[in-house]
Coordinates of C-alpha atoms in Angstrom, one line a residue:
Chain A
M1 CA -14.6 -2.1 -25.8
S2 CA -17.8 -2.7 -27.8
S3 CA -20.4 -5.2 -26.6
Q4 CA -19.7 -7.1 -29.8
S5 CA -16.1 -7.6 -29.0
T6 CA -17.0 -8.5 -25.4
E7 CA -19.2 -11.3 -26.7
N8 CA -16.3 -12.4 -29.0
L9 CA -14.0 -12.4 -26.0
Q10 CA -16.4 -14.4 -23.9
A11 CA -16.8 -17.0 -26.8
S12 CA -13.0 -17.4 -27.1
F13 CA -12.6 -17.6 -23.4
K14 CA -15.2 -20.4 -23.1
N15 CA -13.5 -22.1 -26.0
G16 CA -10.3 -22.3 -23.9
D17 CA -8.3 -19.8 -25.9
L18 CA -5.4 -18.7 -23.6
R19 CA -5.2 -15.4 -25.4
A20 CA -8.7 -14.6 -24.3
L21 CA -7.7 -15.3 -20.7
T22 CA -4.7 -13.0 -21.0
R23 CA -6.8 -10.3 -22.5
A24 CA -9.5 -10.7 -19.8
I25 CA -6.9 -10.4 -17.0
S26 CA -5.5 -7.2 -18.7
L27 CA -9.1 -5.8 -18.7
A28 CA -9.3 -6.6 -14.9
E29 CA -5.9 -5.1 -14.3
N30 CA -6.8 -1.9 -16.1
K31 CA -10.2 -1.7 -14.4
E32 CA -12.0 -1.7 -17.8
A33 CA -15.8 -1.7 -17.3
S34 CA -16.1 -4.4 -20.0
V35 CA -14.6 -7.1 -17.8
L36 CA -17.7 -7.0 -15.6
A37 CA -19.9 -8.6 -18.3
L38 CA -17.3 -11.3 -19.0
L39 CA -17.0 -12.1 -15.3
A40 CA -20.8 -12.2 -14.8
G41 CA -21.0 -14.5 -17.8
V42 CA -18.4 -17.1 -16.7
F43 CA -18.9 -16.9 -12.9
D44 CA -21.0 -20.1 -12.9
K45 CA -17.8 -21.9 -13.7
V46 CA -16.0 -20.5 -10.7
G47 CA -15.4 -22.7 -7.7
K48 CA -13.4 -25.7 -8.9
A49 CA -9.9 -24.4 -8.5
R50 CA -7.8 -24.6 -5.4
V51 CA -6.4 -21.1 -4.6
L52 CA -3.1 -21.0 -2.8
G53 CA -1.7 -17.7 -1.6
I54 CA 2.1 -17.4 -1.1
T55 CA 3.4 -14.3 0.7
G56 CA 6.4 -13.3 2.7
P57 CA 9.3 -10.9 2.8
P58 CA 11.6 -10.4 -0.3
G59 CA 14.3 -13.1 -0.5
A60 CA 12.4 -15.7 1.5
G61 CA 12.3 -18.0 -1.5
K62 CA 8.6 -17.6 -2.5
S63 CA 9.2 -18.0 -6.2
S64 CA 11.5 -21.0 -5.8
L65 CA 8.9 -22.8 -3.7
A66 CA 6.1 -21.8 -6.2
N67 CA 8.3 -23.2 -8.9
L68 CA 8.5 -26.6 -7.2
F69 CA 4.8 -26.6 -6.3
V70 CA 4.1 -26.2 -10.0
R71 CA 6.3 -29.1 -10.8
F72 CA 4.6 -31.4 -8.3
L73 CA 1.2 -30.4 -9.6
R74 CA 2.3 -31.0 -13.2
E75 CA 3.5 -34.5 -12.3
K76 CA -0.1 -35.1 -11.3
K77 CA -1.3 -33.6 -14.6
K78 CA -3.0 -30.7 -12.8
K79 CA -3.3 -27.4 -14.7
V80 CA -1.8 -24.5 -12.8
A81 CA -2.1 -20.7 -13.1
V82 CA 0.5 -18.6 -11.3
L83 CA -0.4 -15.0 -10.6
A84 CA 2.5 -12.9 -9.5
V85 CA 1.3 -9.7 -7.8
D86 CA 3.6 -6.8 -8.1
P87 CA 2.6 -4.0 -5.8
V88 CA 4.2 -0.8 -7.0
S89 CA 7.1 -0.6 -4.6
P90 CA 9.8 1.7 -6.0
F91 CA 12.4 0.6 -3.5
T92 CA 12.0 -3.2 -3.5
G93 CA 10.3 -3.8 -6.8
G94 CA 13.3 -5.1 -8.6
A95 CA 13.8 -8.3 -6.5
L96 CA 10.4 -9.6 -7.4
L97 CA 11.0 -9.3 -11.1
G98 CA 14.3 -11.1 -10.7
D99 CA 12.7 -13.9 -8.7
R100 CA 10.1 -14.3 -11.4
I101 CA 12.6 -15.5 -13.9
R102 CA 13.0 -18.8 -12.1
L103 CA 9.5 -19.7 -13.1
A104 CA 10.8 -19.8 -16.7
D105 CA 11.2 -23.6 -16.1
H106 CA 7.5 -23.9 -17.0
F107 CA 7.3 -21.3 -19.8
N108 CA 6.9 -23.9 -22.5
D109 CA 4.3 -26.0 -20.7
E110 CA 0.7 -25.5 -21.9
G111 CA -0.7 -26.6 -18.6
V112 CA 1.0 -23.7 -16.8
F113 CA -0.1 -20.1 -17.1
I114 CA 2.1 -17.4 -15.6
R115 CA 1.0 -13.8 -15.3
S116 CA 2.2 -10.8 -13.5
L117 CA -0.3 -8.3 -12.1
S118 CA 0.4 -4.8 -11.4
T119 CA -1.4 -1.5 -11.4
R120 CA 0.0 1.9 -11.5
G121 CA -2.1 5.0 -10.8
K122 CA -5.4 3.1 -11.1
L123 CA -7.9 3.5 -8.3
G124 CA -8.8 0.6 -6.1
G125 CA -5.4 -1.0 -5.9
L126 CA -4.6 -4.6 -6.8
S127 CA -6.8 -6.4 -4.4
L128 CA -9.9 -6.4 -6.6
A129 CA -8.0 -7.1 -9.8
T130 CA -6.3 -10.0 -8.2
R131 CA -9.5 -11.5 -7.1
E132 CA -11.0 -11.0 -10.6
A133 CA -7.9 -12.7 -12.1
V134 CA -8.3 -15.6 -9.8
H135 CA -11.9 -16.0 -10.8
L136 CA -11.0 -15.8 -14.5
C137 CA -8.3 -18.5 -14.1
D138 CA -10.7 -20.7 -12.1
A139 CA -13.5 -20.3 -14.6
F140 CA -11.1 -21.0 -17.4
G141 CA -10.5 -24.4 -16.0
F142 CA -7.2 -24.3 -14.0
D143 CA -7.1 -26.9 -11.2
Y144 CA -4.8 -24.7 -9.1
V145 CA -4.2 -21.0 -8.8
L146 CA -1.1 -19.9 -7.0
I147 CA -0.9 -16.3 -6.0
E148 CA 2.5 -15.0 -5.2
T149 CA 2.9 -11.6 -3.5
V150 CA 5.5 -9.7 -1.5
G151 CA 4.2 -8.6 1.8
V152 CA 4.2 -4.8 1.8
G153 CA 1.3 -4.1 4.0
Q154 CA -2.2 -5.6 4.3
S155 CA -3.6 -2.6 2.6
E156 CA -2.4 -3.6 -0.8
V157 CA -3.6 -7.2 -1.3
D158 CA -5.3 -9.1 1.4
I159 CA -4.1 -12.6 0.5
R160 CA -5.9 -14.3 3.3
K161 CA -9.3 -13.1 2.0
I162 CA -8.5 -14.0 -1.6
A163 CA -6.8 -17.4 -1.2
D164 CA -8.4 -20.6 0.1
L165 CA -5.1 -21.0 2.0
A166 CA -2.7 -18.2 2.7
V167 CA 0.9 -19.4 3.2
V168 CA 3.6 -17.2 4.7
V169 CA 7.1 -18.1 3.8
L170 CA 9.8 -17.1 6.2
V171 CA 13.6 -17.7 6.7
P172 CA 15.5 -18.6 9.8
D173 CA 17.4 -15.3 10.1
W174 CA 14.2 -13.4 9.9
G175 CA 13.2 -11.0 12.7
D176 CA 15.1 -12.0 15.8
G177 CA 13.1 -11.3 18.8
V178 CA 10.6 -9.0 17.0
Q179 CA 7.6 -10.6 18.7
A180 CA 5.2 -7.8 17.9
L181 CA 6.0 -8.3 14.2
K182 CA 5.5 -12.0 14.4
A183 CA 2.1 -11.4 15.9
G184 CA 1.3 -9.4 12.7
I185 CA 2.5 -12.4 10.6
L186 CA 0.1 -14.7 12.5
E187 CA -2.8 -12.7 11.3
I188 CA -1.9 -13.1 7.6
G189 CA -1.0 -16.7 7.4
E190 CA -3.0 -19.9 7.7
H191 CA 0.1 -21.9 7.1
F192 CA 3.8 -21.0 7.7
I193 CA 6.8 -22.4 5.9
V194 CA 10.2 -21.8 7.3
N195 CA 12.3 -22.1 4.2
K196 CA 16.1 -22.5 4.0
S197 CA 15.8 -25.0 6.9
D198 CA 19.4 -25.9 6.5
R199 CA 20.4 -22.6 8.0
E200 CA 21.1 -22.1 11.6
G201 CA 18.1 -21.1 13.7
A202 CA 15.4 -22.8 11.6
D203 CA 14.2 -25.0 14.4
R204 CA 14.0 -22.2 16.8
V205 CA 11.8 -20.1 14.4
V206 CA 9.6 -23.2 13.8
N207 CA 9.2 -23.7 17.5
E208 CA 8.5 -20.1 18.2
L209 CA 5.8 -20.0 15.5
R210 CA 4.2 -23.2 16.8
N211 CA 4.2 -21.8 20.4
M212 CA 2.6 -18.6 19.2
L213 CA -0.1 -20.5 17.2
Q214 CA -0.9 -22.7 20.2
I215 CA -1.2 -19.7 22.5
S216 CA -3.8 -18.3 20.1
G217 CA -5.6 -21.6 20.0
R218 CA -4.6 -22.6 16.5
P219 CA -3.0 -25.9 15.3
A220 CA 0.7 -26.1 15.7
D221 CA 1.0 -28.3 12.6
A222 CA 0.3 -25.3 10.4
V223 CA 4.0 -24.7 10.6
S224 CA 6.4 -26.7 8.4
S225 CA 10.0 -26.3 7.2
C226 CA 11.9 -27.2 4.1
S227 CA 14.8 -26.3 1.9
T228 CA 14.5 -25.9 -1.8
H229 CA 17.9 -27.6 -2.1
D230 CA 16.2 -30.7 -0.7
V231 CA 13.2 -31.3 -3.1
P232 CA 11.6 -34.2 -1.0
S233 CA 11.4 -31.8 2.0
V234 CA 9.4 -29.4 -0.2
E235 CA 7.2 -32.2 -1.5
K236 CA 6.4 -33.1 2.1
V237 CA 5.4 -29.5 2.8
F238 CA 3.3 -29.3 -0.3
S239 CA 1.5 -32.5 0.7
S240 CA 0.6 -31.0 4.1
L241 CA -0.8 -27.9 2.3
E242 CA -2.9 -30.2 0.1
N243 CA -4.1 -32.0 3.2
Q244 CA -4.9 -28.7 4.9
L245 CA -6.9 -27.6 1.8
E246 CA -8.8 -30.9 1.9
H247 CA -9.3 -30.9 5.7
D248 CA -10.6 -27.3 5.8
K249 CA -13.0 -27.7 2.8
A250 CA -16.1 -26.6 4.7
A251 CA -14.4 -23.6 6.2
I252 CA -13.1 -22.7 2.7
L253 CA -16.6 -22.8 1.2
K254 CA -17.8 -20.5 4.0
K255 CA -14.9 -18.2 3.4
R256 CA -15.7 -18.0 -0.4
E257 CA -19.3 -17.2 0.4
A258 CA -18.3 -14.4 2.8
S259 CA -15.9 -13.1 0.1
C260 CA -18.7 -12.9 -2.4
K261 CA -20.6 -10.4 -0.2
E262 CA -17.4 -8.5 0.5
M263 CA -16.7 -8.3 -3.2
V264 CA -20.0 -6.6 -3.8
G265 CA -18.9 -3.9 -1.4
E266 CA -15.5 -3.6 -3.2
L267 CA -16.9 -3.7 -6.7
L268 CA -19.5 -1.0 -6.0
S269 CA -17.0 1.1 -3.9
E270 CA -14.6 1.1 -6.8
R271 CA -17.1 2.5 -9.2
V272 CA -18.6 5.0 -6.7
L273 CA -15.0 6.2 -6.0
E274 CA -14.3 6.8 -9.7
E275 CA -17.7 8.5 -10.1
T276 CA -16.9 10.8 -7.1
R277 CA -13.5 11.8 -8.4
N278 CA -14.8 12.5 -11.8
W279 CA -17.7 14.6 -10.4
V280 CA -15.3 16.6 -8.2
Q281 CA -12.9 17.1 -11.2
K282 CA -15.8 18.5 -13.3
N283 CA -17.9 20.4 -10.8
V284 CA -15.7 21.7 -8.0
A285 CA -13.6 24.9 -8.3
N286 CA -10.4 25.2 -6.3
P287 CA -11.6 25.9 -2.8
K288 CA -9.8 28.2 -0.4
N289 CA -10.6 26.0 2.5
P290 CA -11.2 22.3 1.4
Y291 CA -12.4 21.3 4.9
A292 CA -15.0 24.1 5.0
W293 CA -16.0 23.1 1.4
L294 CA -16.7 19.5 2.5
T295 CA -18.6 20.6 5.7
D296 CA -20.9 22.7 3.5
F297 CA -21.2 20.1 0.9
L298 CA -22.2 17.4 3.4
K299 CA -24.8 19.7 4.9
A300 CA -26.4 20.2 1.4
N301 CA -25.9 16.6 0.3
P302 CA -26.4 14.1 3.1
L303 CA -24.6 11.0 1.9
G304 CA -27.1 8.8 3.8
S305 CA -29.4 8.9 0.8
L306 CA -26.8 8.1 -1.9
F307 CA -28.6 4.9 -2.9
K308 CA -32.3 4.4 -2.7
Chain B
M1 CA -17.2 13.8 20.1
S2 CA -19.9 16.5 21.0
S3 CA -19.8 19.9 19.3
Q4 CA -19.1 21.4 22.7
S5 CA -15.9 19.4 23.1
T6 CA -15.0 20.2 19.5
E7 CA -15.2 23.9 20.4
N8 CA -13.1 23.3 23.5
L9 CA -10.5 21.5 21.4
Q10 CA -10.4 24.3 18.9
A11 CA -10.0 26.9 21.7
S12 CA -7.1 24.9 23.3
F13 CA -5.6 24.4 19.9
K14 CA -5.6 28.1 19.1
N15 CA -4.2 28.8 22.6
G16 CA -1.2 26.7 21.6
D17 CA -1.9 23.7 23.9
L18 CA 0.3 20.9 22.6
R19 CA -2.2 18.3 24.0
A20 CA -4.8 19.8 21.7
L21 CA -2.6 19.2 18.7
T22 CA -1.9 15.7 19.8
R23 CA -5.6 15.0 20.3
A24 CA -6.4 16.6 16.9
I25 CA -3.9 14.4 15.1
S26 CA -5.4 11.3 16.8
L27 CA -8.8 12.4 15.5
A28 CA -7.4 12.7 11.9
E29 CA -5.6 9.3 12.3
N30 CA -8.8 7.6 13.4
K31 CA -10.8 9.3 10.7
E32 CA -13.2 10.9 13.3
A33 CA -15.7 13.1 11.6
S34 CA -15.2 15.8 14.3
V35 CA -11.7 16.6 13.0
L36 CA -13.3 18.2 10.0
A37 CA -14.8 21.1 11.9
L38 CA -11.5 21.7 13.7
L39 CA -9.6 21.7 10.4
A40 CA -12.1 24.0 8.7
G41 CA -11.8 26.4 11.7
V42 CA -8.0 26.6 11.7
F43 CA -7.3 26.3 7.9
D44 CA -6.8 30.1 7.6
K45 CA -3.6 29.7 9.6
V46 CA -2.2 27.0 7.2
G47 CA 0.5 28.0 4.8
K48 CA 3.4 29.4 6.8
A49 CA 5.3 26.1 7.5
R50 CA 7.8 24.6 5.2
V51 CA 7.0 20.9 4.6
L52 CA 9.9 18.6 3.9
G53 CA 9.2 15.0 3.0
I54 CA 11.9 12.4 3.6
T55 CA 11.5 8.9 2.1
G56 CA 13.7 6.0 1.1
P57 CA 14.3 2.4 1.7
P58 CA 14.7 1.0 5.2
G59 CA 18.2 1.5 6.6
A60 CA 19.1 4.4 4.4
G61 CA 19.4 6.7 7.4
K62 CA 16.3 8.8 7.1
S63 CA 15.8 9.2 10.9
S64 CA 19.5 10.1 11.5
L65 CA 19.3 12.7 8.9
A66 CA 16.0 14.0 10.2
N67 CA 17.5 14.1 13.6
L68 CA 20.3 16.4 12.4
F69 CA 17.9 18.6 10.3
V70 CA 16.0 19.1 13.5
R71 CA 19.2 20.1 15.3
F72 CA 20.1 22.7 12.6
L73 CA 16.6 24.2 12.7
R74 CA 16.6 24.4 16.5
E75 CA 19.9 26.3 16.3
K76 CA 18.1 28.9 14.3
K77 CA 15.2 28.8 16.9
K78 CA 12.8 27.4 14.3
K79 CA 10.0 25.2 15.7
V80 CA 9.8 21.8 14.1
A81 CA 7.2 19.1 13.9
V82 CA 8.3 15.6 12.9
L83 CA 5.6 13.2 11.5
A84 CA 6.8 9.7 11.2
V85 CA 4.5 7.7 8.9
D86 CA 4.3 4.0 9.6
P87 CA 2.5 2.1 6.9
V88 CA 1.3 -1.2 8.2
S89 CA 3.9 -3.5 6.8
P90 CA 3.9 -6.8 8.7
F91 CA 7.3 -7.8 7.4
T92 CA 9.3 -4.6 7.7
G93 CA 7.4 -2.6 10.4
G94 CA 9.9 -3.2 13.1
A95 CA 12.9 -1.4 11.8
L96 CA 11.0 1.9 11.5
L97 CA 10.1 1.9 15.2
G98 CA 13.8 1.2 16.1
D99 CA 14.9 4.1 14.0
R100 CA 12.5 6.4 15.7
I101 CA 14.3 6.1 19.0
R102 CA 17.2 8.2 17.7
L103 CA 14.9 11.2 17.6
A104 CA 14.8 10.9 21.4
D105 CA 17.6 13.6 21.4
H106 CA 14.9 16.1 21.0
F107 CA 12.2 14.7 23.3
N108 CA 12.7 17.3 26.0
D109 CA 12.7 20.3 23.7
E110 CA 9.4 22.2 23.6
G111 CA 10.1 23.5 20.1
V112 CA 10.1 20.0 18.7
F113 CA 7.0 17.9 18.3
I114 CA 7.4 14.3 17.3
R115 CA 4.4 12.1 16.3
S116 CA 4.0 8.7 14.7
L117 CA 1.1 8.2 12.3
S118 CA -0.3 4.8 11.5
T119 CA -3.7 3.4 10.6
R120 CA -4.8 -0.1 10.8
G121 CA -8.0 -1.3 9.2
K122 CA -9.3 2.2 8.6
L123 CA -10.6 3.1 5.1
G124 CA -8.7 5.6 3.0
G125 CA -5.2 4.8 4.2
L126 CA -2.6 7.1 5.6
S127 CA -2.4 9.7 2.8
L128 CA -5.3 11.9 3.9
A129 CA -4.5 11.6 7.6
T130 CA -0.9 12.6 6.9
R131 CA -2.0 15.7 5.0
E132 CA -4.4 16.6 7.7
A133 CA -1.7 16.2 10.3
V134 CA 0.6 18.5 8.3
H135 CA -2.1 21.1 8.1
L136 CA -2.7 20.8 11.9
C137 CA 1.0 21.3 12.6
D138 CA 1.2 24.2 10.2
A139 CA -1.9 25.9 11.7
F140 CA -0.5 25.3 15.2
G141 CA 2.5 27.4 14.3
F142 CA 5.4 25.2 13.5
D143 CA 7.9 26.7 11.1
Y144 CA 8.9 23.3 9.6
V145 CA 7.1 20.0 9.3
L146 CA 9.3 17.0 8.5
I147 CA 7.5 14.0 7.2
E148 CA 9.4 10.8 7.4
T149 CA 8.1 7.7 5.6
V150 CA 9.5 4.3 4.4
G151 CA 8.9 3.8 0.8
V152 CA 6.5 0.9 0.4
G153 CA 4.7 2.0 -2.7
Q154 CA 3.2 5.2 -3.9
S155 CA -0.2 4.0 -3.2
E156 CA 0.2 4.4 0.5
V157 CA 1.5 7.9 1.0
D158 CA 2.2 10.1 -1.9
I159 CA 4.9 12.2 -0.3
R160 CA 5.5 14.3 -3.4
K161 CA 2.0 15.6 -3.3
I162 CA 2.0 16.3 0.4
A163 CA 5.4 17.9 0.9
D164 CA 6.7 21.1 -0.5
L165 CA 9.9 19.2 -1.3
A166 CA 10.1 15.4 -1.4
V167 CA 13.6 14.1 -0.6
V168 CA 14.7 10.6 -1.4
V169 CA 17.5 9.2 0.8
L170 CA 19.6 6.5 -0.8
V171 CA 22.8 4.6 0.1
P172 CA 25.7 3.7 -2.1
D173 CA 25.2 0.0 -2.1
W174 CA 21.6 0.4 -3.1
G175 CA 20.3 -1.2 -6.3
D176 CA 23.3 -2.0 -8.5
G177 CA 22.3 -1.7 -12.0
V178 CA 18.5 -1.6 -11.5
Q179 CA 17.9 1.2 -13.9
A180 CA 14.2 0.6 -14.1
L181 CA 13.9 0.9 -10.4
K182 CA 15.9 4.1 -10.4
A183 CA 13.5 5.6 -12.9
G184 CA 10.7 4.9 -10.4
I185 CA 12.7 6.7 -7.7
L186 CA 13.1 9.7 -10.0
E187 CA 9.3 10.2 -10.1
I188 CA 9.1 10.3 -6.3
G189 CA 11.9 12.6 -5.4
E190 CA 12.5 16.3 -6.0
H191 CA 15.9 16.1 -4.3
F192 CA 18.1 13.1 -3.8
I193 CA 20.5 12.5 -0.9
V194 CA 23.1 9.8 -1.2
N195 CA 23.8 9.1 2.5
K196 CA 26.7 7.2 3.9
S197 CA 28.9 8.9 1.3
D198 CA 32.0 7.4 3.0
R199 CA 31.1 4.0 1.6
E200 CA 32.4 2.8 -1.7
G201 CA 30.4 3.6 -4.7
A202 CA 28.8 6.8 -3.4
D203 CA 30.2 8.9 -6.2
R204 CA 29.0 6.5 -8.8
V205 CA 25.5 6.6 -7.5
V206 CA 25.6 10.4 -7.3
N207 CA 26.8 10.6 -10.9
E208 CA 24.2 8.1 -12.1
L209 CA 21.4 10.0 -10.5
R210 CA 22.6 13.3 -11.9
N211 CA 22.8 11.8 -15.4
M212 CA 19.3 10.4 -15.1
L213 CA 18.0 13.7 -14.0
Q214 CA 19.7 15.5 -16.8
I215 CA 18.3 13.1 -19.3
S216 CA 14.8 13.9 -18.1
G217 CA 15.5 17.7 -18.3
R218 CA 15.8 18.2 -14.5
P219 CA 18.6 20.1 -12.6
A220 CA 21.5 17.9 -11.7
D221 CA 22.1 19.8 -8.5
A222 CA 19.1 18.2 -7.0
V223 CA 21.5 15.4 -6.0
S224 CA 23.7 15.8 -3.0
S225 CA 25.7 13.4 -0.8
C226 CA 26.7 13.4 2.9
S227 CA 27.5 11.2 5.8
T228 CA 25.9 11.5 9.2
H229 CA 29.3 10.9 10.7
D230 CA 30.4 14.1 9.2
V231 CA 27.9 16.7 10.5
P232 CA 29.2 19.6 8.3
S233 CA 28.4 17.5 5.2
V234 CA 24.8 17.1 6.4
E235 CA 24.6 20.8 7.2
K236 CA 25.7 21.6 3.6
V237 CA 23.0 19.3 2.2
F238 CA 20.4 20.9 4.4
S239 CA 21.4 24.3 3.2
S240 CA 20.9 23.2 -0.3
L241 CA 17.4 21.9 0.6
E242 CA 16.6 25.3 2.2
N243 CA 17.8 27.0 -1.0
Q244 CA 15.7 24.7 -3.1
L245 CA 12.6 25.5 -1.0
E246 CA 13.3 29.2 -1.3
H247 CA 14.1 29.0 -5.0
D248 CA 11.0 27.0 -5.9
K249 CA 8.6 29.2 -3.9
A250 CA 6.2 30.0 -6.8
A251 CA 6.1 26.4 -7.8
I252 CA 5.4 25.3 -4.3
L253 CA 2.5 27.7 -4.0
K254 CA 1.1 26.3 -7.2
K255 CA 1.5 22.8 -5.9
R256 CA -0.3 23.6 -2.7
E257 CA -3.2 25.1 -4.6
A258 CA -3.5 22.0 -6.8
S259 CA -3.4 19.9 -3.7
C260 CA -6.4 21.7 -2.2
K261 CA -8.5 20.7 -5.1
E262 CA -7.2 17.2 -5.0
M263 CA -8.0 17.0 -1.3
V264 CA -11.6 17.8 -1.9
G265 CA -11.8 14.7 -4.1
E266 CA -10.0 12.6 -1.4
L267 CA -12.1 14.0 1.5
L268 CA -15.4 13.4 -0.3
S269 CA -14.3 10.0 -1.7
E270 CA -13.4 8.8 1.8
R271 CA -16.8 9.6 3.1
V272 CA -18.6 8.2 0.1
L273 CA -16.6 5.0 0.4
E274 CA -17.6 4.6 4.0
E275 CA -21.2 5.3 3.1
T276 CA -21.1 2.8 0.3
R277 CA -19.7 0.0 2.4
N278 CA -22.2 0.6 5.2
W279 CA -25.0 0.6 2.7
V280 CA -23.9 -2.7 1.2
Q281 CA -23.4 -4.2 4.6
K282 CA -27.0 -3.4 5.6
N283 CA -28.9 -3.8 2.3
V284 CA -27.2 -6.5 0.2
A285 CA -27.8 -10.2 0.7
N286 CA -25.0 -12.6 -0.2
P287 CA -25.2 -12.8 -4.0
K288 CA -24.6 -16.0 -6.0
N289 CA -22.8 -14.0 -8.7
P290 CA -21.4 -10.7 -7.4
Y291 CA -20.5 -9.5 -10.9
A292 CA -24.1 -10.1 -12.2
W293 CA -25.3 -8.4 -9.0
L294 CA -23.3 -5.3 -9.8
T295 CA -24.3 -5.3 -13.5
D296 CA -28.0 -5.3 -12.4
F297 CA -27.4 -2.7 -9.7
L298 CA -25.7 -0.3 -12.1
K299 CA -28.6 -0.6 -14.6
A300 CA -31.1 0.3 -11.8
N301 CA -28.9 2.9 -10.2
P302 CA -26.8 4.9 -12.7
L303 CA -24.0 6.3 -10.7
G304 CA -23.8 9.4 -12.9
S305 CA -26.6 10.9 -10.8
L306 CA -25.0 10.3 -7.4
F307 CA -24.6 14.0 -6.7
K308 CA -27.0 16.6 -8.0

């Protein structure tokens, strides 16, 4: 992309042209170098949006909840961007796409922007692209950014680092007695929603989660339950999320600052990684013993002096 | 780890001490720099083992099949290493551990080595550690290395690149009509086993997979079906895998060579990445605008000259 067209894109973006936002997110998704100038140019507008992360196992009802959250926000005239993060999962990828269709309720609403993010074969994974997309939506002027992702390992997208508030959606019949697993869940979420609360066992899961939070010195009211068949119950849960966002404002600001420093590491790493692979591709012949090759290389090129 | 103890480890490893193998795999898993010298020192012994990758959705019966494969190989006095790769998946992690227990059949057999691999919070993911573990088992003298992994995205462990033959295990009730998903599966597997063939729909899935392979110009006999309740059916499938390994020998050698060059890129990238993160951690203050920071940094430090 030429610097001329980058400038044009930036101008359209600042004029509120949704196509410019879509184009910019594609650049981030495809790791195009030109997105950097755009992001640098609009970053002073970042910081107004609330960023809500929604994660959980497939089938927990994340999209249905997101759908209702969008409705509540639209009733208050808030502009909402929904980023649906699709990690490349060949065995479970289908369900996510199916879920997405429910968000079609809002397809004709100009105050709602829905975008799927996925990368395939690109270095660096989705984490950085997701963060960039959040910044783009925030700078564009959305009041809320909802990030929806299936939980397929923290390695892919660390929702807790990207969102102001990371919400884990669970269902009652989930994980009977898998305490170790639940401990893992605790690390991911800052709020827990037990969805499908009309099913048997919902109260038990709520209580278990509350106990586990209390044991680790965290507030038990970070667990709520609802059913998407009972809209007021979801509305109540959403209010408590809004309260938590309001209440934790100072902590959220601190988190965002820490995330800026972390981003520098990620942004630079991504470029260095690409450079390294290109260099190897061009300059290294097929070695008989790759481990011996690296040992020799590191002796000749101590990495400690990569940056001056 | 001191160079003295690295030498001791290498000596014990070459003497066939299983504890040395276990220790070496732990070093690889934890990305300890000292594993590099060991791998460089034993790499001339790598290349004799057959490496079979087994992947598929949770519940497809991968561990039960692996269990039988081990039995068949032991009947022929072959030594087998089983590497069970556990990606950190907070929502599905539990099932894998449960499956693993079935392999206990072979726990008292000296010709069988079973090891789980998992990383948490370490850079570079599991892919490189898995490859290193395979090389260690191969150099140690195992005739077969079985790698079992749940499919949670190609990003985590690219089984097709690591194994001589990547086998995808599926079940009849899997993915009705999700053609797009199946196309993704085709890219991962070099052989497809429809397990639980006594269930309804097994023949249909077998035929669908065969048709899809034929459309993409690949041999239809790379699909087989069996049921672990019917041991001879599994034995027949395993024979066809052995035949495929034998038949594709030249292609496998080529694949291994290509993988050596790729490894150099991965090995170097991993170290460069760590160096970059450490450098940022020490030298970069919290920037107001991380994107502008990177733009300025790249102007002052063109990455094109990272390596001379």
